[in-house]
Coordinates of C-alpha atoms in Angstrom, one line a residue:
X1 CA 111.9 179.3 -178.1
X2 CA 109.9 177.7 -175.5
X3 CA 110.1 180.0 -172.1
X4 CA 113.5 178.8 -170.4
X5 CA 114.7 179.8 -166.9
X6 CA 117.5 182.8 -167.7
X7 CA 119.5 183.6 -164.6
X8 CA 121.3 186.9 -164.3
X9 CA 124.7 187.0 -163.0
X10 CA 126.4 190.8 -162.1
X11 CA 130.8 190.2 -162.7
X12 CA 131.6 193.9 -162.2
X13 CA 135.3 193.5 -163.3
X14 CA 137.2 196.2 -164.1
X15 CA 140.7 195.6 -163.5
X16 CA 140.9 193.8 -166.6
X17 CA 140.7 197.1 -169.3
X18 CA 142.5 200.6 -169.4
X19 CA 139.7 202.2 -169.0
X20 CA 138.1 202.3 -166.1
X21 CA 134.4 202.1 -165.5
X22 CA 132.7 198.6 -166.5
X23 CA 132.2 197.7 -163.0
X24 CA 129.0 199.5 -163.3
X25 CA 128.3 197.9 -166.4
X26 CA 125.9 195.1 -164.4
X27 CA 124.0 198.1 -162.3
X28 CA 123.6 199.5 -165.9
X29 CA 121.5 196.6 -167.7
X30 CA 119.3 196.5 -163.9
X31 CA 118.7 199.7 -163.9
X32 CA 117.7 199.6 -167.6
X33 CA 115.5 197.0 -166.7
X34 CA 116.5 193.8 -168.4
X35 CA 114.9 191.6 -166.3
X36 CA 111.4 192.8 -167.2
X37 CA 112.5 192.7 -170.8
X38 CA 113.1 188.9 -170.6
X39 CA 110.5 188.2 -168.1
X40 CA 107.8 190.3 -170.9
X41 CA 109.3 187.2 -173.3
X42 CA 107.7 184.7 -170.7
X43 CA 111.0 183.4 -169.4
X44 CA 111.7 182.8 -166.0
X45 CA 114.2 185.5 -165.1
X46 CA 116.3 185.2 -161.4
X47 CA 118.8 187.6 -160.3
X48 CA 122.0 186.1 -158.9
X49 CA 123.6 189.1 -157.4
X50 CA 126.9 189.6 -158.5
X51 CA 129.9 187.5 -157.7
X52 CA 132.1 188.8 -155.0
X53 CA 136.3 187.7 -155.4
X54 CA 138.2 186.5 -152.5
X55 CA 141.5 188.5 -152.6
X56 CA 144.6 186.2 -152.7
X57 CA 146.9 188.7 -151.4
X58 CA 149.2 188.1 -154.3
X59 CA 149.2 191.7 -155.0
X60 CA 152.1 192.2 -152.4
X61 CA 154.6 190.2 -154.6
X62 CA 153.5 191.0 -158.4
X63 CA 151.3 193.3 -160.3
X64 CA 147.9 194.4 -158.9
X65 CA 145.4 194.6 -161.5
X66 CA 146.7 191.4 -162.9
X67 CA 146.6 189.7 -159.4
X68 CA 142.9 191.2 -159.2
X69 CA 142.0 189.5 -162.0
X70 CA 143.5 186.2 -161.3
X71 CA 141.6 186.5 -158.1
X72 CA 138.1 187.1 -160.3
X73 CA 138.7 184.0 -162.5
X74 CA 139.1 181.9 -159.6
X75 CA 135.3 183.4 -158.1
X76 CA 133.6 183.1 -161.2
X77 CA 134.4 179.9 -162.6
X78 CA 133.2 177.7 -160.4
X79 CA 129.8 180.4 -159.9
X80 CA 129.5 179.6 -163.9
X81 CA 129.6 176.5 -163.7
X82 CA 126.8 176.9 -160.8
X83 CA 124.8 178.7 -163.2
X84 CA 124.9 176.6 -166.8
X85 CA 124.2 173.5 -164.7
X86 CA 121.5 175.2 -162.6
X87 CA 119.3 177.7 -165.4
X88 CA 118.7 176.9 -168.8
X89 CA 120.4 180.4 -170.0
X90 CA 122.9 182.4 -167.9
X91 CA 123.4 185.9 -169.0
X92 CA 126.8 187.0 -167.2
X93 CA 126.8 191.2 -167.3
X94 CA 129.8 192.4 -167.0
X95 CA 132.3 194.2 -166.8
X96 CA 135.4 194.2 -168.9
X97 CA 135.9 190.9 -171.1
X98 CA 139.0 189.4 -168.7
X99 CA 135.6 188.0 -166.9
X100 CA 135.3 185.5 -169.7
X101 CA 138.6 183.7 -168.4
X102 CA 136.2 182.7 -165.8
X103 CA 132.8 182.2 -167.3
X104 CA 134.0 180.2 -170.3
X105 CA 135.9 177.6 -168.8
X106 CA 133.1 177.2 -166.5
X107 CA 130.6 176.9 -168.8
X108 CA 132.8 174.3 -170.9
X109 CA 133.8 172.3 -167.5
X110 CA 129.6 171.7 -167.3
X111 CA 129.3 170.7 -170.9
X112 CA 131.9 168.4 -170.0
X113 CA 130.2 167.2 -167.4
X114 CA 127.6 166.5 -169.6
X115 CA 129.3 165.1 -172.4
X116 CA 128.8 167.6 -175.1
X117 CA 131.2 169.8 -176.7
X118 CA 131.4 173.6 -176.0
X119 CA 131.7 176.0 -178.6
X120 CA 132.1 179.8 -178.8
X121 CA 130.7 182.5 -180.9
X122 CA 133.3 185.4 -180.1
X123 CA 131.0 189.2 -181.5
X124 CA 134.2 191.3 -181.3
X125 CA 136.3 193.6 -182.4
X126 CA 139.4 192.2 -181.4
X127 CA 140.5 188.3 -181.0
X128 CA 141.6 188.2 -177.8
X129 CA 143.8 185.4 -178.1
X130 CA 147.2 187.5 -176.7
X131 CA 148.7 185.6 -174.2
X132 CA 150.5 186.8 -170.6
X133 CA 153.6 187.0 -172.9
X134 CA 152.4 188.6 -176.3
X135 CA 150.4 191.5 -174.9
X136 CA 151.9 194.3 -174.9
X137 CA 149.3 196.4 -172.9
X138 CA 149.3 194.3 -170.3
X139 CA 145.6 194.6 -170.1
X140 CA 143.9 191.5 -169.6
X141 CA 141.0 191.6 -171.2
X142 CA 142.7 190.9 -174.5
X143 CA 143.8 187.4 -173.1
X144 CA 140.7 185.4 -172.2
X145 CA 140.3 183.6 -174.7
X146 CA 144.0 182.3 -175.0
X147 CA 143.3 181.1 -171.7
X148 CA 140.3 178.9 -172.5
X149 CA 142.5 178.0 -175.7
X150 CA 144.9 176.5 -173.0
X151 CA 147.8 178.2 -175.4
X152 CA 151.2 178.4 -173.5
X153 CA 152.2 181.7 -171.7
X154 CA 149.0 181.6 -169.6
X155 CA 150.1 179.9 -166.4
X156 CA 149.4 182.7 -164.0
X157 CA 145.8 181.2 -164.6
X158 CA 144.3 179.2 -162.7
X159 CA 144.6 175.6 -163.8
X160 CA 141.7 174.8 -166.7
X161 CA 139.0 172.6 -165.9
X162 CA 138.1 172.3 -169.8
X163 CA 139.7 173.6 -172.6
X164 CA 137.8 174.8 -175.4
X165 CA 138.9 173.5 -179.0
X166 CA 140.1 175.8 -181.4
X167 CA 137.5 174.1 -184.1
X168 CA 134.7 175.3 -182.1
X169 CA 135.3 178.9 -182.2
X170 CA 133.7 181.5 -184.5
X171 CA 134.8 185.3 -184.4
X172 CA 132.5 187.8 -186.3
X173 CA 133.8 191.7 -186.3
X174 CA 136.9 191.7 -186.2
X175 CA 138.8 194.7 -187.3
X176 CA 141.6 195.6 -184.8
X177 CA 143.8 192.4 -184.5
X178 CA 147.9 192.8 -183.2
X179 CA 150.4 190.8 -185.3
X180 CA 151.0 188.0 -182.6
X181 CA 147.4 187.4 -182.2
X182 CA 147.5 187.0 -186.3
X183 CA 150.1 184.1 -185.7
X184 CA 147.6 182.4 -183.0
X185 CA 144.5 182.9 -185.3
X186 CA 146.0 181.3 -188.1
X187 CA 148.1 178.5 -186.1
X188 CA 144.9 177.5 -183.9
X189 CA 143.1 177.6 -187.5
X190 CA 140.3 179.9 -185.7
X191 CA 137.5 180.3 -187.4
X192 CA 137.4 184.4 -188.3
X193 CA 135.7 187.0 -189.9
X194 CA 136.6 190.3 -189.8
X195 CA 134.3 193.4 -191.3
X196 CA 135.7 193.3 -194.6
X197 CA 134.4 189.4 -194.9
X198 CA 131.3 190.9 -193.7
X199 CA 130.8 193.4 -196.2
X200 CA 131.4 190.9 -199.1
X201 CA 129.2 188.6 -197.6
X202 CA 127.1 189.3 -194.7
X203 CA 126.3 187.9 -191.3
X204 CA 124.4 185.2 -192.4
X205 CA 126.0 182.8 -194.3
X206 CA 128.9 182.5 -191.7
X207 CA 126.8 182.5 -188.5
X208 CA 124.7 180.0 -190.5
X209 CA 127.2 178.1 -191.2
X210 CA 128.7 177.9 -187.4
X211 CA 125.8 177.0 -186.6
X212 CA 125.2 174.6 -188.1
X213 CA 128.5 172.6 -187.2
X214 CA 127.4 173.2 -183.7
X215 CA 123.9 171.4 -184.3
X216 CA 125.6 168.7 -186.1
X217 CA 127.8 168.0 -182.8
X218 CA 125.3 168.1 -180.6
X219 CA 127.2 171.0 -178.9
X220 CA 126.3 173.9 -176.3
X221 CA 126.9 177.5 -178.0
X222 CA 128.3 180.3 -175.8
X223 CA 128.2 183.9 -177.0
X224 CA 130.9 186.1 -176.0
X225 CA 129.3 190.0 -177.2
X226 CA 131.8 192.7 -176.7
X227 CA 129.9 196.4 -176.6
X228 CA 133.2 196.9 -179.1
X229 CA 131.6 194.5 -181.6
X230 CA 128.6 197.5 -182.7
X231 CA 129.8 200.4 -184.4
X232 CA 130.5 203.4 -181.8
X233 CA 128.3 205.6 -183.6
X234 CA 125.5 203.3 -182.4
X235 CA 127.3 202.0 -178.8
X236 CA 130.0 204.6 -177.3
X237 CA 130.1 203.4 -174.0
X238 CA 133.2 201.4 -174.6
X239 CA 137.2 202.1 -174.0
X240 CA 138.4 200.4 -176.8
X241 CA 135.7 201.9 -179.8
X242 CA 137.2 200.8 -183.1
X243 CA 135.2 202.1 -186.0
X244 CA 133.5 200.7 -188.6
X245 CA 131.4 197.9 -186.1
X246 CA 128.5 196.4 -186.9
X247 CA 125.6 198.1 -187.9
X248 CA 122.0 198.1 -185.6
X249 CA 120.4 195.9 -188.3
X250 CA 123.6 193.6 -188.5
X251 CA 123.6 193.0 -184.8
X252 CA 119.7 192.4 -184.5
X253 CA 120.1 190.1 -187.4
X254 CA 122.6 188.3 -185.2
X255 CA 120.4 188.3 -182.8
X256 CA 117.7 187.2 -184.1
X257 CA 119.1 183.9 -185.6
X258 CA 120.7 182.7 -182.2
X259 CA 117.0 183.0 -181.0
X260 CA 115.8 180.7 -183.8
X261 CA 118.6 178.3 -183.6
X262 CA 117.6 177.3 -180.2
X263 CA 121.2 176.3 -179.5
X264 CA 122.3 179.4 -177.0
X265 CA 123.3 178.2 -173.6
X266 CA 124.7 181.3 -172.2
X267 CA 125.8 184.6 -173.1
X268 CA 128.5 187.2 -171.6
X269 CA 127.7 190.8 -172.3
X270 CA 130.9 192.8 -171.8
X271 CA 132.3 195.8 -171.5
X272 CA 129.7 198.4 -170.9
X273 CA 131.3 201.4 -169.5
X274 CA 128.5 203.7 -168.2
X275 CA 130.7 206.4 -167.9
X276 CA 131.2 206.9 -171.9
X277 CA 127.9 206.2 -172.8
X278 CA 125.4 209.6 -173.7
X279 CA 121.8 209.2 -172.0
X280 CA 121.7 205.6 -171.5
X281 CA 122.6 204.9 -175.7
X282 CA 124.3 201.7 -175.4
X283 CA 123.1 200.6 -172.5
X284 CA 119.7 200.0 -173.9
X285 CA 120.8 199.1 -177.2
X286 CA 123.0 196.0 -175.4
X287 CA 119.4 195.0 -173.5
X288 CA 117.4 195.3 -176.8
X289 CA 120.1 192.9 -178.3
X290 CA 119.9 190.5 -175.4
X291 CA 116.3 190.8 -175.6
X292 CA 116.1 189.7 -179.7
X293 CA 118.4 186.7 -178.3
X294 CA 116.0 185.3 -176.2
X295 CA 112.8 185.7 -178.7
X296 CA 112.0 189.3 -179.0
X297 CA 110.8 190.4 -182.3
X298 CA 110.5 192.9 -184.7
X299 CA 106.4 193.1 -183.8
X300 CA 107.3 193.5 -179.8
X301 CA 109.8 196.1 -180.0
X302 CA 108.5 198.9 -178.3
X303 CA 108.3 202.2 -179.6
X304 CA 111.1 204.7 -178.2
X305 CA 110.1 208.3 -176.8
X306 CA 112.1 210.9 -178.7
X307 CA 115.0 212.2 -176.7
X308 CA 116.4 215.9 -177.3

């Protein structure tokens, strides 16, 4: 990869998870030092800050966290959007993954723009495709990506400016997937692997595969990566650990051939929760990730200090 401008863009939500604590997820990466990770890769690295949501004061009538939220997708779409047209790479740290109702559709509204298609590689444990009506939590960060669909029982969101198409999504990890987000999955015809696909056959003939179809359409690739998607031996730092994730070598793998496909055009990472994690685990294991993305190899990976 040729050295692109990567901007970095703090979405400390939290009101979209059970759990709280993801809103220092974007402090996290900083203070791990991401930037000088990517900038050591001889990209162009800006901090954007973080986006700040304008409260709609529909809390007073309805349900606050879900108000909250509603009030975060309206900020950060349009400060997506400001940051796929404006750097080559935006690399939104988050926060739980109901910020992807914003940064998605932003994203896709600028491919749009452009005239290219926007497609989605979803590193996950769970689909994410309950809508305001199926979940039964009533935690939205298992809706985002019903919302980009543009499936019905999502009108509380904001209006779309671009849905994404149900043939450009891949999912890779899945292993904890409710019965009504079955029925989507397999009436959307999603493209999705769960673990036990994996195991039969690896990462690489399906990520290969993706993307490939995305080359062929001239698209723009966003990658969605859930802390939930690794293994929770390997990343604890996460309030919805489902065991049996992919492994440090799978996820570098990953990793590693987004880098060489050259078609990344941003990236969310989501759901770092600080709080759970033990001496900084996942929080450097998510920048090393991010790092292979953007052209890190085996050859620069430093060495770590042992920690008692």
């Amino acid at each position: 990869m040729e050295p692109r401008r990567i901007a970095l863009l703090g979405l400390p939500v939290d009101e979209g998870a059970g759990q709280p604590g993801c809103l220092m997820g974007p402090d996290a990466y900083r203070t791990a030092g991401l930037a000088g990770m990517i900038r050591a890769l001889g990209h162009e690295v800006t901090d954007l800050g973080r986006v700040v949501p304008v409260p709609s004061g529909t809390a007073l009538s309805g349900d606050a966290r879900r108000a909250a939220v509603m009030d975060w997708v309206r900020a950060i779409l349009p400060a997506a959007q400001d940051a796929a047209a404006g750097w080559d790479i935006p690399v939104f740290l988050g926060g739980d993954h109901s910020l992807t109702a914003g940064t998605l559709p932003g994203v896709a509204a600028h491919a749009a723009r452009l005239g290219r298609p926007q497609f989605v590689l979803w590193l996950d444990a769970h689909s994410d495709v309950h809508t305001l009506d199926t979940s039964e939590t009533g935690n939205l960060h298992g809706t985002p990506l019903a919302y980009a669909l543009g499936l019905p029982g999502c009108e509380a969101y904001p209006p779309l400016p671009a849905r994404i198409e149900p043939g450009h999504v891949c999912m890779m990890g899945l292993r904890s997937v409710d019965p009504a987000e079955r029925r989507h999955i397999a009436e959307l015809g999603l493209d999705a692997h769960d673990m036990r696909s994996i195991d039969k056959t690896g990462v690489t003939k399906p990520l290969l595969a993706f993307l490939d179809r995305v080359r062929q359409a001239k698209g723009r690739l966003h990658v969605s990566f859930d802390v939930d998607f690794l293994d929770p031996a390997i990343a604890p730092a996460v309030g919805t650990t489902v065991p049996g994730g992919a492994t440090f070598r799978e996820a570098h793998l990953i990793m590693e051939l987004l880098h060489d496909s050259g078609l990344v055009t941003s990236v969310d990472l989501v759901e770092l929760n600080p709080f759970l994690d033990h001496a900084g685990q996942t929080t450097r294991l998510m920048s090393d990730l991010c790092a292979s993305l953007l052209g890190r190899s085996v050859l620069d990976r430093p060495t770590r200090m042992f920690r008692a």
